[in-house]
PDB file of C-alpha atoms in Angstrom:
ATOM      1  CA  MET A   1      21.650  11.151   9.221  1.00 36.00           C
ATOM      2  CA  GLY A   2      18.291   9.598  10.171  1.00 44.00           C
ATOM      3  CA  LYS A   3      17.618   5.975  10.959  1.00 46.00           C
ATOM      4  CA  LYS A   4      17.361   3.793   7.855  1.00 46.00           C
ATOM      5  CA  GLN A   5      13.757   2.778   7.159  1.00 46.00           C
ATOM      6  CA  LYS A   6      12.243  -0.354   5.604  1.00 49.00           C
ATOM      7  CA  PHE A   7      11.953   1.003   2.062  1.00 46.00           C
ATOM      8  CA  ASP A   8      15.033   3.228   1.877  1.00 50.00           C
ATOM      9  CA  GLY A   9      16.968   2.478  -1.310  1.00 64.00           C
ATOM     10  CA  LEU A  10      13.968   0.812  -2.962  1.00 77.00           C
ATOM     11  CA  SER A  11      12.011   3.807  -4.222  1.00 89.00           C
ATOM     12  CA  GLU A  12      12.780   3.582  -7.955  1.00 91.00           C
ATOM     13  CA  ASP A  13      11.768  -0.060  -8.401  1.00 91.00           C
ATOM     14  CA  TYR A  14       8.945   0.314  -5.872  1.00 92.00           C
ATOM     15  CA  ASP A  15       7.450   3.179  -7.847  1.00 95.00           C
ATOM     16  CA  GLN A  16       7.894   1.615 -11.272  1.00 95.00           C
ATOM     17  CA  TYR A  17       6.833  -1.984 -10.678  1.00 94.00           C
ATOM     18  CA  ARG A  18       4.252  -2.030  -7.882  1.00 95.00           C
ATOM     19  CA  PRO A  19       0.651  -2.596  -8.968  1.00 96.00           C
ATOM     20  CA  ARG A  20      -1.710   0.348  -8.910  1.00 98.00           C
ATOM     21  CA  TYR A  21      -5.125   0.356  -7.203  1.00 98.00           C
ATOM     22  CA  PRO A  22      -8.508  -0.159  -8.879  1.00 98.00           C
ATOM     23  CA  GLU A  23      -9.974   3.057 -10.267  1.00 98.00           C
ATOM     24  CA  GLU A  24     -13.348   1.998  -8.862  1.00 98.00           C
ATOM     25  CA  PHE A  25     -11.995   2.495  -5.342  1.00 98.00           C
ATOM     26  CA  PHE A  26     -11.048   6.095  -6.055  1.00 98.00           C
ATOM     27  CA  ARG A  27     -14.412   6.841  -7.635  1.00 98.00           C
ATOM     28  CA  LYS A  28     -16.078   5.480  -4.509  1.00 98.00           C
ATOM     29  CA  ILE A  29     -13.930   7.636  -2.232  1.00 98.00           C
ATOM     30  CA  ALA A  30     -14.657  10.717  -4.339  1.00 98.00           C
ATOM     31  CA  ALA A  31     -18.402  10.085  -4.182  1.00 98.00           C
ATOM     32  CA  GLU A  32     -18.295   9.662  -0.403  1.00 97.00           C
ATOM     33  CA  ILE A  33     -16.700  13.079   0.206  1.00 97.00           C
ATOM     34  CA  SER A  34     -18.357  14.985  -2.648  1.00 96.00           C
ATOM     35  CA  ALA A  35     -20.524  17.017  -0.249  1.00 95.00           C
ATOM     36  CA  PHE A  36     -17.539  18.905   1.164  1.00 96.00           C
ATOM     37  CA  PRO A  37     -16.987  22.285  -0.518  1.00 94.00           C
ATOM     38  CA  GLU A  38     -13.277  22.101   0.323  1.00 96.00           C
ATOM     39  CA  VAL A  39     -11.189  19.000   0.847  1.00 98.00           C
ATOM     40  CA  THR A  40      -7.822  18.397   2.482  1.00 98.00           C
ATOM     41  CA  VAL A  41      -6.343  14.926   2.123  1.00 98.00           C
ATOM     42  CA  VAL A  42      -3.675  13.245   4.218  1.00 98.00           C
ATOM     43  CA  ASP A  43      -1.898  10.338   2.511  1.00 98.00           C
ATOM     44  CA  ALA A  44      -0.485   8.396   5.481  1.00 98.00           C
ATOM     45  CA  GLY A  45       2.401   6.070   4.702  1.00 98.00           C
ATOM     46  CA  ALA A  46       2.342   7.575   1.220  1.00 98.00           C
ATOM     47  CA  GLY A  47       5.478   5.925  -0.130  1.00 96.00           C
ATOM     48  CA  THR A  48       6.194   7.412  -3.552  1.00 97.00           C
ATOM     49  CA  GLY A  49       2.608   8.574  -4.056  1.00 98.00           C
ATOM     50  CA  ILE A  50       1.289   5.556  -5.958  1.00 98.00           C
ATOM     51  CA  ALA A  51      -2.200   5.928  -4.455  1.00 98.00           C
ATOM     52  CA  LEU A  52      -2.166   9.660  -5.245  1.00 98.00           C
ATOM     53  CA  GLU A  53      -1.843   8.757  -8.922  1.00 98.00           C
ATOM     54  CA  GLY A  54      -5.394   7.385  -8.784  1.00 98.00           C
ATOM     55  CA  LEU A  55      -6.878   9.693  -6.171  1.00 98.00           C
ATOM     56  CA  ARG A  56      -5.965  13.053  -7.699  1.00 98.00           C
ATOM     57  CA  PRO A  57      -7.828  12.548 -11.014  1.00 97.00           C
ATOM     58  CA  ALA A  58     -10.868  11.249  -9.108  1.00 98.00           C
ATOM     59  CA  LEU A  59     -11.061  14.233  -6.736  1.00 97.00           C
ATOM     60  CA  GLY A  60     -10.312  17.007  -9.194  1.00 89.00           C
ATOM     61  CA  GLU A  61      -8.357  20.211  -8.782  1.00 82.00           C
ATOM     62  CA  ALA A  62      -9.671  22.047  -5.701  1.00 87.00           C
ATOM     63  CA  VAL A  63      -8.039  19.731  -3.161  1.00 97.00           C
ATOM     64  CA  GLY A  64      -5.098  20.201  -0.815  1.00 97.00           C
ATOM     65  CA  TYR A  65      -2.756  17.260  -0.262  1.00 98.00           C
ATOM     66  CA  LEU A  66      -0.496  16.388   2.642  1.00 98.00           C
ATOM     67  CA  ALA A  67       1.668  13.260   2.433  1.00 98.00           C
ATOM     68  CA  VAL A  68       3.793  11.641   5.129  1.00 98.00           C
ATOM     69  CA  ASP A  69       6.131   8.647   5.063  1.00 98.00           C
ATOM     70  CA  VAL A  70       8.948   7.439   7.302  1.00 96.00           C
ATOM     71  CA  SER A  71      11.316   6.872   4.350  1.00 95.00           C
ATOM     72  CA  GLU A  72      13.175   9.929   3.110  1.00 95.00           C
ATOM     73  CA  ASP A  73      14.016   8.002  -0.064  1.00 95.00           C
ATOM     74  CA  MET A  74      10.335   7.423  -0.814  1.00 96.00           C
ATOM     75  CA  VAL A  75       9.402  11.013  -0.017  1.00 97.00           C
ATOM     76  CA  ASP A  76      12.109  12.341  -2.340  1.00 97.00           C
ATOM     77  CA  ARG A  77      10.633  10.294  -5.181  1.00 97.00           C
ATOM     78  CA  GLY A  78       7.126  11.474  -4.273  1.00 97.00           C
ATOM     79  CA  ARG A  79       8.217  15.116  -4.365  1.00 98.00           C
ATOM     80  CA  GLU A  80       9.575  14.629  -7.868  1.00 97.00           C
ATOM     81  CA  LYS A  81       6.217  13.268  -9.036  1.00 97.00           C
ATOM     82  CA  PHE A  82       3.922  15.631  -7.144  1.00 97.00           C
ATOM     83  CA  PRO A  83       5.739  18.852  -6.199  1.00 97.00           C
ATOM     84  CA  ASP A  84       2.456  20.560  -5.280  1.00 96.00           C
ATOM     85  CA  VAL A  85       1.824  18.042  -2.484  1.00 98.00           C
ATOM     86  CA  ARG A  86       3.180  19.031   0.937  1.00 98.00           C
ATOM     87  CA  TRP A  87       5.482  16.130   1.834  1.00 98.00           C
ATOM     88  CA  THR A  88       6.800  15.282   5.299  1.00 98.00           C
ATOM     89  CA  VAL A  89       9.291  12.649   6.425  1.00 98.00           C
ATOM     90  CA  GLY A  90       8.053  11.019   9.613  1.00 98.00           C
ATOM     91  CA  ALA A  91       5.609   8.613  11.211  1.00 98.00           C
ATOM     92  CA  ALA A  92       1.932   8.958  10.337  1.00 98.00           C
ATOM     93  CA  GLU A  93       0.528   8.794  13.872  1.00 98.00           C
ATOM     94  CA  PRO A  94       2.217  11.903  15.364  1.00 98.00           C
ATOM     95  CA  PHE A  95       1.816  13.760  12.082  1.00 98.00           C
ATOM     96  CA  ILE A  96      -1.959  13.295  12.152  1.00 98.00           C
ATOM     97  CA  GLU A  97      -2.130  14.040  15.884  1.00 98.00           C
ATOM     98  CA  GLY A  98      -0.354  17.332  15.209  1.00 98.00           C
ATOM     99  CA  LEU A  99      -2.684  18.622  12.483  1.00 98.00           C
ATOM    100  CA  ASP A 100      -3.934  22.094  13.319  1.00 96.00           C
ATOM    101  CA  ALA A 101      -7.225  21.910  11.380  1.00 97.00           C
ATOM    102  CA  PRO A 102      -9.724  19.161  10.532  1.00 98.00           C
ATOM    103  CA  VAL A 103      -9.245  17.216   7.300  1.00 98.00           C
ATOM    104  CA  GLN A 104     -11.851  15.511   5.152  1.00 98.00           C
ATOM    105  CA  LEU A 105      -9.950  12.404   4.061  1.00 98.00           C
ATOM    106  CA  VAL A 106      -7.118  10.294   5.427  1.00 99.00           C
ATOM    107  CA  MET A 107      -5.846   7.541   3.149  1.00 98.00           C
ATOM    108  CA  ALA A 108      -3.543   4.648   4.058  1.00 98.00           C
ATOM    109  CA  ALA A 109      -2.689   2.545   1.000  1.00 98.00           C
ATOM    110  CA  GLN A 110      -0.582  -0.578   1.561  1.00 97.00           C
ATOM    111  CA  ALA A 111       0.576   0.995   4.838  1.00 97.00           C
ATOM    112  CA  TYR A 112      -1.933   0.230   7.595  1.00 98.00           C
ATOM    113  CA  GLN A 113      -0.173  -2.987   8.673  1.00 96.00           C
ATOM    114  CA  TRP A 114       3.036  -1.059   9.439  1.00 94.00           C
ATOM    115  CA  MET A 115       1.376   1.385  11.829  1.00 96.00           C
ATOM    116  CA  ASP A 116       0.523   1.460  15.503  1.00 98.00           C
ATOM    117  CA  ARG A 117      -3.006   0.675  14.419  1.00 98.00           C
ATOM    118  CA  PRO A 118      -5.038   1.621  17.527  1.00 98.00           C
ATOM    119  CA  ARG A 119      -3.151   4.917  17.797  1.00 98.00           C
ATOM    120  CA  PHE A 120      -3.572   5.582  14.081  1.00 98.00           C
ATOM    121  CA  VAL A 121      -7.335   4.981  14.117  1.00 98.00           C
ATOM    122  CA  THR A 122      -7.781   7.167  17.205  1.00 98.00           C
ATOM    123  CA  ALA A 123      -5.735   9.950  15.599  1.00 98.00           C
ATOM    124  CA  CYS A 124      -7.759   9.774  12.379  1.00 98.00           C
ATOM    125  CA  VAL A 125     -11.108   9.925  14.190  1.00 98.00           C
ATOM    126  CA  ALA A 126      -9.918  13.024  16.063  1.00 98.00           C
ATOM    127  CA  ALA A 127      -8.490  14.704  12.954  1.00 98.00           C
ATOM    128  CA  LEU A 128     -11.413  14.148  10.597  1.00 98.00           C
ATOM    129  CA  ALA A 129     -14.183  16.682  10.158  1.00 98.00           C
ATOM    130  CA  PRO A 130     -17.721  15.383  10.832  1.00 98.00           C
ATOM    131  CA  GLY A 131     -18.612  13.278   7.797  1.00 98.00           C
ATOM    132  CA  GLY A 132     -14.941  12.775   7.001  1.00 98.00           C
ATOM    133  CA  LEU A 133     -13.444   9.533   5.776  1.00 98.00           C
ATOM    134  CA  LEU A 134     -10.564   7.189   6.539  1.00 98.00           C
ATOM    135  CA  ALA A 135      -9.743   4.989   3.533  1.00 98.00           C
ATOM    136  CA  VAL A 136      -7.572   1.931   4.121  1.00 98.00           C
ATOM    137  CA  MET A 137      -6.650   0.283   0.844  1.00 98.00           C
ATOM    138  CA  GLN A 138      -4.531  -2.751   0.011  1.00 97.00           C
ATOM    139  CA  ASN A 139      -3.613  -5.015  -2.882  1.00 97.00           C
ATOM    140  CA  ASN A 140      -3.085  -8.598  -1.733  1.00 96.00           C
ATOM    141  CA  ARG A 141      -1.516 -11.319  -3.868  1.00 96.00           C
ATOM    142  CA  ASP A 142      -4.173 -14.033  -4.024  1.00 97.00           C
ATOM    143  CA  TYR A 143      -2.116 -17.184  -3.536  1.00 97.00           C
ATOM    144  CA  THR A 144      -5.321 -19.263  -3.292  1.00 96.00           C
ATOM    145  CA  LEU A 145      -5.888 -18.792  -7.037  1.00 96.00           C
ATOM    146  CA  SER A 146      -2.363 -19.349  -8.318  1.00 96.00           C
ATOM    147  CA  ALA A 147       0.135 -22.212  -8.035  1.00 97.00           C
ATOM    148  CA  PHE A 148       2.908 -19.716  -8.771  1.00 98.00           C
ATOM    149  CA  LEU A 149       1.894 -17.311  -6.007  1.00 98.00           C
ATOM    150  CA  ASP A 150       1.470 -20.169  -3.554  1.00 98.00           C
ATOM    151  CA  ALA A 151       5.020 -21.317  -4.357  1.00 98.00           C
ATOM    152  CA  TYR A 152       6.333 -17.739  -4.141  1.00 98.00           C
ATOM    153  CA  GLU A 153       4.789 -17.253  -0.695  1.00 97.00           C
ATOM    154  CA  THR A 154       6.307 -20.558   0.432  1.00 98.00           C
ATOM    155  CA  LEU A 155       9.726 -19.415  -0.818  1.00 97.00           C
ATOM    156  CA  LEU A 156       9.439 -16.208   1.209  1.00 97.00           C
ATOM    157  CA  GLU A 157       8.248 -18.052   4.304  1.00 96.00           C
ATOM    158  CA  LEU A 158      11.247 -20.377   4.105  1.00 96.00           C
ATOM    159  CA  HIS A 159      13.902 -17.729   3.512  1.00 95.00           C
ATOM    160  CA  SER A 160      12.668 -14.325   4.766  1.00 96.00           C
ATOM    161  CA  PRO A 161      13.065 -14.128   8.562  1.00 95.00           C
ATOM    162  CA  GLY A 162       9.741 -13.681  10.355  1.00 94.00           C
ATOM    163  CA  TYR A 163       7.642 -13.560   7.194  1.00 96.00           C
ATOM    164  CA  THR A 164       4.236 -15.192   6.891  1.00 96.00           C
ATOM    165  CA  ARG A 165       1.809 -14.849   4.013  1.00 96.00           C
ATOM    166  CA  ARG A 166      -0.879 -14.050   6.586  1.00 95.00           C
ATOM    167  CA  TYR A 167       0.816 -10.871   7.809  1.00 93.00           C
ATOM    168  CA  ARG A 168      -2.285  -8.854   6.877  1.00 93.00           C
ATOM    169  CA  ASP A 169      -4.793 -11.358   8.234  1.00 93.00           C
ATOM    170  CA  PHE A 170      -6.353  -9.196  10.907  1.00 95.00           C
ATOM    171  CA  ASP A 171      -9.804  -7.652  11.232  1.00 97.00           C
ATOM    172  CA  VAL A 172      -9.341  -4.256   9.562  1.00 98.00           C
ATOM    173  CA  ALA A 173     -13.070  -3.507   9.506  1.00 98.00           C
ATOM    174  CA  GLY A 174     -13.414  -4.366  13.184  1.00 98.00           C
ATOM    175  CA  GLU A 175     -10.459  -2.205  14.137  1.00 98.00           C
ATOM    176  CA  LEU A 176     -11.877   0.764  12.248  1.00 98.00           C
ATOM    177  CA  ALA A 177     -15.337   0.192  13.724  1.00 98.00           C
ATOM    178  CA  SER A 178     -13.936   0.420  17.247  1.00 98.00           C
ATOM    179  CA  GLY A 179     -12.997   4.011  16.491  1.00 98.00           C
ATOM    180  CA  PHE A 180     -15.725   5.144  14.120  1.00 98.00           C
ATOM    181  CA  ASP A 181     -18.867   3.491  15.518  1.00 98.00           C
ATOM    182  CA  PRO A 182     -18.772   5.556  18.757  1.00 98.00           C
ATOM    183  CA  THR A 183     -18.934   8.755  16.651  1.00 97.00           C
ATOM    184  CA  GLY A 184     -22.208   7.604  15.102  1.00 98.00           C
ATOM    185  CA  GLY A 185     -20.346   6.645  11.961  1.00 98.00           C
ATOM    186  CA  HIS A 186     -19.883   3.324  10.225  1.00 98.00           C
ATOM    187  CA  VAL A 187     -17.437   1.206   8.251  1.00 98.00           C
ATOM    188  CA  GLY A 188     -17.887  -0.043   4.689  1.00 98.00           C
ATOM    189  CA  VAL A 189     -15.902  -2.703   2.837  1.00 98.00           C
ATOM    190  CA  SER A 190     -15.355  -3.187  -0.900  1.00 98.00           C
ATOM    191  CA  VAL A 191     -13.452  -6.089  -2.482  1.00 98.00           C
ATOM    192  CA  LEU A 192     -12.313  -6.554  -6.077  1.00 98.00           C
ATOM    193  CA  THR A 193     -10.447  -9.480  -7.624  1.00 97.00           C
ATOM    194  CA  TRP A 194      -8.399  -8.938 -10.755  1.00 98.00           C
ATOM    195  CA  ARG A 195      -5.371 -10.239 -12.644  1.00 97.00           C
ATOM    196  CA  ARG A 196      -2.262  -8.581 -13.993  1.00 97.00           C
ATOM    197  CA  ARG A 197       0.143  -9.955 -16.582  1.00 97.00           C
ATOM    198  CA  VAL A 198       3.770  -9.202 -15.749  1.00 97.00           C
ATOM    199  CA  ASP A 199       7.064  -9.959 -17.494  1.00 98.00           C
ATOM    200  CA  VAL A 200       9.366 -12.178 -15.441  1.00 98.00           C
ATOM    201  CA  ALA A 201      12.036  -9.466 -15.271  1.00 97.00           C
ATOM    202  CA  ASP A 202       9.486  -6.936 -14.015  1.00 97.00           C
ATOM    203  CA  PHE A 203       8.187  -9.306 -11.334  1.00 97.00           C
ATOM    204  CA  VAL A 204      11.734  -9.886 -10.095  1.00 96.00           C
ATOM    205  CA  ARG A 205      12.330  -6.123  -9.932  1.00 95.00           C
ATOM    206  CA  MET A 206       9.024  -5.693  -8.075  1.00 95.00           C
ATOM    207  CA  ALA A 207       9.990  -8.465  -5.673  1.00 95.00           C
ATOM    208  CA  ALA A 208      13.363  -6.834  -5.080  1.00 93.00           C
ATOM    209  CA  SER A 209      11.548  -3.690  -3.912  1.00 92.00           C
ATOM    210  CA  SER A 210       9.846  -5.564  -1.051  1.00 91.00           C
ATOM    211  CA  THR A 211      11.058  -5.725   2.530  1.00 88.00           C
ATOM    212  CA  GLN A 212      10.425  -9.476   2.607  1.00 92.00           C
ATOM    213  CA  VAL A 213      12.787 -10.161  -0.302  1.00 94.00           C
ATOM    214  CA  ARG A 214      15.323  -7.682   1.049  1.00 91.00           C
ATOM    215  CA  ARG A 215      15.410  -9.579   4.353  1.00 93.00           C
ATOM    216  CA  ALA A 216      15.937 -12.863   2.509  1.00 95.00           C
ATOM    217  CA  ALA A 217      18.707 -11.329   0.381  1.00 93.00           C
ATOM    218  CA  ASP A 218      20.347  -9.830   3.480  1.00 92.00           C
ATOM    219  CA  GLN A 219      20.443 -13.308   4.997  1.00 92.00           C
ATOM    220  CA  GLU A 220      21.378 -15.374   1.930  1.00 90.00           C
ATOM    221  CA  GLY A 221      22.992 -12.874  -0.422  1.00 89.00           C
ATOM    222  CA  VAL A 222      21.839 -11.502  -3.753  1.00 82.00           C
ATOM    223  CA  GLY A 223      21.626 -15.076  -5.035  1.00 91.00           C
ATOM    224  CA  PHE A 224      18.202 -15.207  -3.442  1.00 95.00           C
ATOM    225  CA  LEU A 225      16.920 -13.157  -6.386  1.00 95.00           C
ATOM    226  CA  ASP A 226      18.152 -15.951  -8.653  1.00 96.00           C
ATOM    227  CA  ARG A 227      15.832 -18.284  -6.749  1.00 96.00           C
ATOM    228  CA  VAL A 228      12.966 -15.878  -7.356  1.00 97.00           C
ATOM    229  CA  ARG A 229      13.806 -15.634 -11.057  1.00 97.00           C
ATOM    230  CA  GLU A 230      14.037 -19.419 -11.426  1.00 98.00           C
ATOM    231  CA  LEU A 231      10.642 -19.847  -9.783  1.00 98.00           C
ATOM    232  CA  CYS A 232       9.135 -17.233 -12.086  1.00 98.00           C
ATOM    233  CA  GLU A 233      10.601 -18.836 -15.190  1.00 98.00           C
ATOM    234  CA  ALA A 234       9.257 -22.250 -14.164  1.00 98.00           C
ATOM    235  CA  HIS A 235       5.704 -20.868 -14.026  1.00 98.00           C
ATOM    236  CA  ALA A 236       5.813 -18.300 -16.841  1.00 98.00           C
ATOM    237  CA  ARG A 237       4.173 -18.633 -20.228  1.00 97.00           C
ATOM    238  CA  ASP A 238       5.955 -16.852 -23.059  1.00 97.00           C
ATOM    239  CA  GLY A 239       8.028 -14.994 -20.485  1.00 96.00           C
ATOM    240  CA  ARG A 240       5.036 -13.620 -18.594  1.00 98.00           C
ATOM    241  CA  LEU A 241       3.252 -14.381 -15.332  1.00 98.00           C
ATOM    242  CA  GLU A 242      -0.392 -13.865 -14.476  1.00 97.00           C
ATOM    243  CA  ILE A 243      -0.700 -12.413 -10.976  1.00 97.00           C
ATOM    244  CA  ALA A 244      -4.022 -12.691  -9.154  1.00 97.00           C
ATOM    245  CA  TYR A 245      -4.904  -9.872  -6.764  1.00 98.00           C
ATOM    246  CA  ARG A 246      -7.578  -9.357  -4.143  1.00 97.00           C
ATOM    247  CA  SER A 247      -7.916  -5.615  -3.542  1.00 98.00           C
ATOM    248  CA  GLU A 248      -9.699  -4.326  -0.452  1.00 98.00           C
ATOM    249  CA  LEU A 249     -11.037  -0.895   0.469  1.00 98.00           C
ATOM    250  CA  PHE A 250     -12.158  -0.189   4.040  1.00 98.00           C
ATOM    251  CA  LEU A 251     -13.959   3.127   4.575  1.00 98.00           C
ATOM    252  CA  GLY A 252     -14.378   4.509   8.071  1.00 98.00           C
ATOM    253  CA  HIS A 253     -17.041   7.251   8.044  1.00 98.00           C
ATOM    254  CA  ARG A 254     -16.902   9.717  10.907  1.00 98.00           C
ATOM    255  CA  GLY A 255     -20.304  10.580  12.349  1.00 97.00           C
TER     256      GLY A 255
END
């Protein structure tokens, strides 16, 4: 049996309760690669295929999809949703390094922070066809706009070992540029802010699907979820929370 991964055992709640990505991002990706007569996509750190839900309608039918994730649990769920996608259990970096033909798009949605980032960028630059695209996409809870989210982040920082709300505060655009600029390419950035209304019970289930909450629960017991629920109920209106998001899309264009 393989080594247990971060999201093993979380796939059902992860797939059902995680926020989806802005459709505008997928339209932008589709426009950027529209000149290719044939397209092969690699979804790196694909999870259960949440990003594929938005990408596939935007790209249309004549596209081949490869998806890789370290969690067998997540991949099993992804296969159920998208049986025509070629799924692989494993790390993204060696998978991309081992591709036997150029691809037109690599996508990393909510996964880039988990990777060996310099190795991943180098592998993507080598694997992409000229004019190809690396799309790094992430939904970030915007705790600067919400007293609830600020309090939730503080709760995690106090009880989840090693967690900080700034765990994605690094220069994604600069890291991509270090790989793509030498090819004669460039990096583009798009940002959208939006809000999502969520029932308290659904937010707690979403929280339970996160590694940060799992670490806190491993340390303090399942009662930690009661803390999360109490915090949600203190900030909810009519049983619902308004969650502010800052979504980011970084596009590395290969020259």
